[in-house]
CSV table of C-alpha atoms in Angstrom, one decimal:
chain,number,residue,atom,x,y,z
A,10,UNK,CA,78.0,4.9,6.5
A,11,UNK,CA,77.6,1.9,5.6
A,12,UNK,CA,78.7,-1.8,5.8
A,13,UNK,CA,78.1,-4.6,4.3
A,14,UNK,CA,79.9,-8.5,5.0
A,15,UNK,CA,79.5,-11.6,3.8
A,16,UNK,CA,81.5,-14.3,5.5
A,17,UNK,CA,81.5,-16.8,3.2
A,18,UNK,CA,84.3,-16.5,0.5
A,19,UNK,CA,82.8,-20.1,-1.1
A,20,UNK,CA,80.4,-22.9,-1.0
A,21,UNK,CA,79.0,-25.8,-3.0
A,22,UNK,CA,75.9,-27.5,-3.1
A,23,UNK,CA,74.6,-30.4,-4.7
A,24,UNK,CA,72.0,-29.5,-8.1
A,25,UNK,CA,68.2,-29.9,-6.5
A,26,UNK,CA,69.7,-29.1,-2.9
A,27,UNK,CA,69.2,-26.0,-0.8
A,28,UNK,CA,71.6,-23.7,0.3
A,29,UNK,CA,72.1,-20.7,2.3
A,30,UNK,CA,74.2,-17.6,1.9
A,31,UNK,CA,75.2,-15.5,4.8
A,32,UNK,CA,75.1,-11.7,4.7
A,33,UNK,CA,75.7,-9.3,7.4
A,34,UNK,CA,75.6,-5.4,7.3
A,35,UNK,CA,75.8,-2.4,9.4
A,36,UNK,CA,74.1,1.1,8.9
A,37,UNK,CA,72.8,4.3,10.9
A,38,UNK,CA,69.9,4.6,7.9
A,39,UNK,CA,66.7,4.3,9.4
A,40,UNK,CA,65.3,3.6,6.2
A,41,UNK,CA,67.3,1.4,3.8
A,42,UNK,CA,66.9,-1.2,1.1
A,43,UNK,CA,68.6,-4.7,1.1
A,44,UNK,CA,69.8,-6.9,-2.2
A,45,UNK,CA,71.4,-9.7,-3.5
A,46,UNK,CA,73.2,-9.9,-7.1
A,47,UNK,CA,74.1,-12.8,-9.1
A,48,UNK,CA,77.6,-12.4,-10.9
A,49,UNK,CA,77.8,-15.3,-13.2
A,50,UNK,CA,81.1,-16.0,-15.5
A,51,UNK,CA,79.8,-13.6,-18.3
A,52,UNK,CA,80.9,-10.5,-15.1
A,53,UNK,CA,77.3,-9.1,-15.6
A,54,UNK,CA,75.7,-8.0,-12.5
A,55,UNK,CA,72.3,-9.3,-12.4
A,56,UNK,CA,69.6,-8.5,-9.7
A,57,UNK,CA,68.0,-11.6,-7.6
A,58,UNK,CA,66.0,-10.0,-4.5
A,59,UNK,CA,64.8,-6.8,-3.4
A,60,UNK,CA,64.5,-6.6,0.8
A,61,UNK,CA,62.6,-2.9,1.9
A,62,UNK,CA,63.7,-2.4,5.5
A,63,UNK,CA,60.7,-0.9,7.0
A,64,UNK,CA,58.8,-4.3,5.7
A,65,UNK,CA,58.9,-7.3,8.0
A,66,UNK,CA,58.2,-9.5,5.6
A,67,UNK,CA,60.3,-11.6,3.9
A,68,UNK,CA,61.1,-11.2,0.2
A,69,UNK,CA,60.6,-14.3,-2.3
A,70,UNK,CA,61.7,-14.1,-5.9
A,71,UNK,CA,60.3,-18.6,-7.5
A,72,UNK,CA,63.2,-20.5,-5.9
A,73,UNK,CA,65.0,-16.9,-4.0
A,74,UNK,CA,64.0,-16.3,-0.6
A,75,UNK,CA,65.8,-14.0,1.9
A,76,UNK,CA,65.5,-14.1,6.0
A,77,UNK,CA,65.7,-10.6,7.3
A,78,UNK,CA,66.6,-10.5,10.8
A,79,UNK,CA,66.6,-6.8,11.4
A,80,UNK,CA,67.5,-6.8,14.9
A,81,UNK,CA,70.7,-9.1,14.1
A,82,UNK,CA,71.4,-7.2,11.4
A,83,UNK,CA,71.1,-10.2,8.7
A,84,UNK,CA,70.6,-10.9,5.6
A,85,UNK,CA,70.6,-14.3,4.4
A,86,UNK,CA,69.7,-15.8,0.9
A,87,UNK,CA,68.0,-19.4,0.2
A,88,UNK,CA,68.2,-21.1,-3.2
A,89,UNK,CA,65.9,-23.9,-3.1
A,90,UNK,CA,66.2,-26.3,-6.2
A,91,UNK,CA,69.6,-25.6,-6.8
A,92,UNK,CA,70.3,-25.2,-10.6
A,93,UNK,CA,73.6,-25.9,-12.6
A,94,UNK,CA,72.8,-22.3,-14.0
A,95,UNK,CA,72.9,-20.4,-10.1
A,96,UNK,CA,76.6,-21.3,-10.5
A,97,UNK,CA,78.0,-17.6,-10.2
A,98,UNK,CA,79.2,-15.0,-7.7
A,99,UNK,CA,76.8,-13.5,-5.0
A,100,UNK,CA,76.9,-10.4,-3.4
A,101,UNK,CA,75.3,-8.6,-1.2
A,102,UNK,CA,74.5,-4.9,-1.0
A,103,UNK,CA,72.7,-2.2,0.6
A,104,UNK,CA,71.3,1.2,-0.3
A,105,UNK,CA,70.1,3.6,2.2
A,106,UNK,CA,68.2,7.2,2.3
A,107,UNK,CA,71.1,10.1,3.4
A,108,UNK,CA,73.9,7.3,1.5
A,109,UNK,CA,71.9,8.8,-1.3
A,110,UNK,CA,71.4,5.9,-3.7
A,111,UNK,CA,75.2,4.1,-3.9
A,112,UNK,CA,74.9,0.7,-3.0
A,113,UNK,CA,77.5,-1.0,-1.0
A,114,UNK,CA,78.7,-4.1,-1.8
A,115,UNK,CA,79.7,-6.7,0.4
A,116,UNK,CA,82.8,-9.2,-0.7
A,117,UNK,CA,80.9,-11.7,-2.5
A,118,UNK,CA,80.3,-15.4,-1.9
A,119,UNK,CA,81.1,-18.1,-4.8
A,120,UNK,CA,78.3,-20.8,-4.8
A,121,UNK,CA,79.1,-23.7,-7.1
A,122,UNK,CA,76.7,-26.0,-7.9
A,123,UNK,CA,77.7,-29.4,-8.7
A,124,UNK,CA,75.9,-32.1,-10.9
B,27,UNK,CA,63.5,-6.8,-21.4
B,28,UNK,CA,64.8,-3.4,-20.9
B,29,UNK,CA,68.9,-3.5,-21.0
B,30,UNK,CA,71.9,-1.3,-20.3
B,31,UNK,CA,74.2,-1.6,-23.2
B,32,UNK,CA,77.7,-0.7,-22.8
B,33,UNK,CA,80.2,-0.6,-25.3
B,34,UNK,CA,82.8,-1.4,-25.5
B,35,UNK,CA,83.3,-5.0,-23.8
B,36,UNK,CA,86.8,-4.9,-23.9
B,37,UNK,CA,89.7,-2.3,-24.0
B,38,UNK,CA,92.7,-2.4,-24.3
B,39,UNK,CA,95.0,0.8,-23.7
B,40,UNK,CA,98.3,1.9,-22.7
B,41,UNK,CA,99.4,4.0,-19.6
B,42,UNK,CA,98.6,7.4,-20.0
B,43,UNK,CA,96.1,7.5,-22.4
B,44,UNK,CA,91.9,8.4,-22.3
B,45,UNK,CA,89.6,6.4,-22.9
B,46,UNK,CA,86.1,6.6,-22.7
B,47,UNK,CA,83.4,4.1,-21.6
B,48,UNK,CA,80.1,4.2,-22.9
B,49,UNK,CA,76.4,3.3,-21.7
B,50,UNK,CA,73.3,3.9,-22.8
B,51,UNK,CA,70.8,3.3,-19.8
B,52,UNK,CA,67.3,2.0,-20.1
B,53,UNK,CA,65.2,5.2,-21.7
B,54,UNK,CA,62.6,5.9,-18.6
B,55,UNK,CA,65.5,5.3,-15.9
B,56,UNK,CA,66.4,8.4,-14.6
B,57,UNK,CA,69.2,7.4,-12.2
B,58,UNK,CA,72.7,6.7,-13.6
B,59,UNK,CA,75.8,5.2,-11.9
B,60,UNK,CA,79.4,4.0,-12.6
B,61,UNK,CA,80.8,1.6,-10.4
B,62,UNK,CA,84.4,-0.5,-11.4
B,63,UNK,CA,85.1,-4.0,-9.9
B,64,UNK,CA,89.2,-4.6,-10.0
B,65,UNK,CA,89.5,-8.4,-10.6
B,66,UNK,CA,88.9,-10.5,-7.3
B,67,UNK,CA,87.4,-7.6,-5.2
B,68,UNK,CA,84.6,-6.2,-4.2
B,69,UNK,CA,82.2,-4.0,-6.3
B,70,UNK,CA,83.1,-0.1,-6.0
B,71,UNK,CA,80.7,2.9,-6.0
B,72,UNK,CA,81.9,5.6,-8.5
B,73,UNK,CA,79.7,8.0,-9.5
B,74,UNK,CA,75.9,8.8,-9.5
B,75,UNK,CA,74.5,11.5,-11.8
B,76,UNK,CA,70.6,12.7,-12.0
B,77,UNK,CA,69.0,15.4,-13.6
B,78,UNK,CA,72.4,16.1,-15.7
B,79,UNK,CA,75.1,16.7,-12.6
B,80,UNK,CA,76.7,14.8,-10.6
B,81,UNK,CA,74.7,14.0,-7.1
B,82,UNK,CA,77.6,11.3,-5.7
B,83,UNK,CA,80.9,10.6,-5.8
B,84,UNK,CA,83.0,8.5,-4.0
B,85,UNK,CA,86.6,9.2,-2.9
B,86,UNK,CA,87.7,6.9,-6.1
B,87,UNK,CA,86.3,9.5,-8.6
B,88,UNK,CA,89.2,11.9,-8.4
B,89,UNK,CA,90.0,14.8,-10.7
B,90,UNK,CA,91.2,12.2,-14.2
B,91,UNK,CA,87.8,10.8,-14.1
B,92,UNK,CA,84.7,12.5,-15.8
B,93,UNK,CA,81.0,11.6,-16.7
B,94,UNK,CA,78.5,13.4,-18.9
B,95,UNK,CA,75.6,12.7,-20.7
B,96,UNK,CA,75.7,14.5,-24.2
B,97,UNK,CA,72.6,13.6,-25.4
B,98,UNK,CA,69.5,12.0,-24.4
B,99,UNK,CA,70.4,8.6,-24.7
B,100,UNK,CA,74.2,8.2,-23.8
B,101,UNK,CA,75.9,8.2,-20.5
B,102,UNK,CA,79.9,8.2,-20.5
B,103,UNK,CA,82.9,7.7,-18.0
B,104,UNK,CA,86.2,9.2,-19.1
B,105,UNK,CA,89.1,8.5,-18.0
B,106,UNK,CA,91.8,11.3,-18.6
B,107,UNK,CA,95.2,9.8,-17.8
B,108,UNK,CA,95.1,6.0,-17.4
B,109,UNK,CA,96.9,4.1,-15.0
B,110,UNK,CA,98.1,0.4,-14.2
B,111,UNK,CA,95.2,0.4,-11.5
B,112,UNK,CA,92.7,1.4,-13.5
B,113,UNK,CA,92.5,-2.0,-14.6
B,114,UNK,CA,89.1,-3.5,-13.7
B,115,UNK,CA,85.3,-4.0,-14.7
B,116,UNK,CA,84.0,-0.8,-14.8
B,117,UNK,CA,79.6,-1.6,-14.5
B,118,UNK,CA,77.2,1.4,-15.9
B,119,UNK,CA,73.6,0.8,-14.0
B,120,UNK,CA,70.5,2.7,-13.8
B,121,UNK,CA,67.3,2.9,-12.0
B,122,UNK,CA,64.0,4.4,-12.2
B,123,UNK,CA,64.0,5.9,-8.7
B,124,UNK,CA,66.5,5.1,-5.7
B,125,UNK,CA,65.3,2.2,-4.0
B,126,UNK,CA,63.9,0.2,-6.8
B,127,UNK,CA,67.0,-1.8,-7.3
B,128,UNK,CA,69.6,-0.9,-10.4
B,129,UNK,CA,69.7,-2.4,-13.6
B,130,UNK,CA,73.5,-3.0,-14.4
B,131,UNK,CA,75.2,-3.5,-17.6
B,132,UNK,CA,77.5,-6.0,-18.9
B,133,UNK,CA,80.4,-4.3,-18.2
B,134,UNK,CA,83.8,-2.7,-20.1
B,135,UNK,CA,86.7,-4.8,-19.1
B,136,UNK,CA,89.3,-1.9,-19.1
B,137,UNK,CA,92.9,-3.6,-19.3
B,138,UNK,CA,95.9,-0.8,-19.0
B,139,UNK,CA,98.7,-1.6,-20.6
């Protein structure tokens, strides 16, 4: 099984700033796969980063980097250059081998990014 | 860009009724999921389906839900016998292979009425 939190219901950050979003998960997988999803107002779920757990490198997607603390458990996103258009919902998620391929989805975190 | 197109964006039905949701995935995915988000929660895992059955489904996915794939193109979630909490965003995604990362549509907004 698998679990995934995110303890940060909302935040805010100032456009051209940097912020970080807080994710946490649990799982018995030894292989599994990490994500983060944009939900903007539109509701459509769109992909930012893609985190393989067997690689210790750290996933960058232009201004989207993640740190992967594997030991802690942690999954944390960094928007650099905050833009008025990352103004959406984030959530974290996990996939793992024996889960088969569901992801699960942790509660979401609301960044807003003011002018 | 590749999309997943559902249709339609918005329903509206009453209690008790079917309805069917409808997605058409991105032609090489082979993959194909249904997950529902009820309005200020957390994404849900409903169903996955490969090679034309069912390969997941979560405790949600009881007996008044269906999925099938007619034809080569389409991928539908039926509903048999709506309810109040049935309610929600329901997501169609798919995916090449299982830990590439899904491709989700824009969603049917299923209101019961």
């Amino acid at each position: 099984a698998q679990t995934v939190t995110q303890s940060q219901p909302e935040m805010s950050v100032q456009e051209a700033e940097t912020v970080t979003l807080s994710c946490t998960y649990d799982t018995s997988e030894n292989n599994y796969y990490l994500f983060w999803y944009k939900q903007p107002p539109s509701r459509q779920m769109i992909l930012v980063i893609r985190q393989e757990a067997y690689k210790q490198q750290n996933a960058t997607e232009n201004r989207f980097s993640v740190n992967f603390q594997k030991a802690a458990k942690s999954f944390s996103l960094k928007i650099s250059d905050s833009q008025l258009g990352d103004t959406a919902m984030y959530f974290c998620a996990s996939s793992g081998e024996t889960s088969g391929s569901r992801l699960t989805f942790g509660e979401g975190t609301q960044l807003t990014v003011n002018p | 860009e590749p999309e997943v197109t559902q249709t339609p964006s918005h329903q509206v039905t009453q209690m008790g009724q079917e309805v069917i949701l409808r997605c058409v995935p991105i032609s090489n995915h082979l993959y194909f999921y249904w997950y529902r988000q009820i309005l200020g929660q957390k994404v849900e895992f409903l169903v996955s389906f490969y090679n034309n059955e069912i390969s997941e489904k979560s405790e949600i996915f009881d007996d008044q839900f269906s999925v099938e794939r007619p034809d080569g193109s389409n991928f539908t979630l039926k509903i048999r016998s709506t309810k109040l909490e049935d309610s929600a965003m329901y997501f169609c995604a798919s995916t090449p292979y299982t830990d590439y990362g899904y491709t989700f549509g824009s969603g049917t907004r299923l209101t019961v009425v």
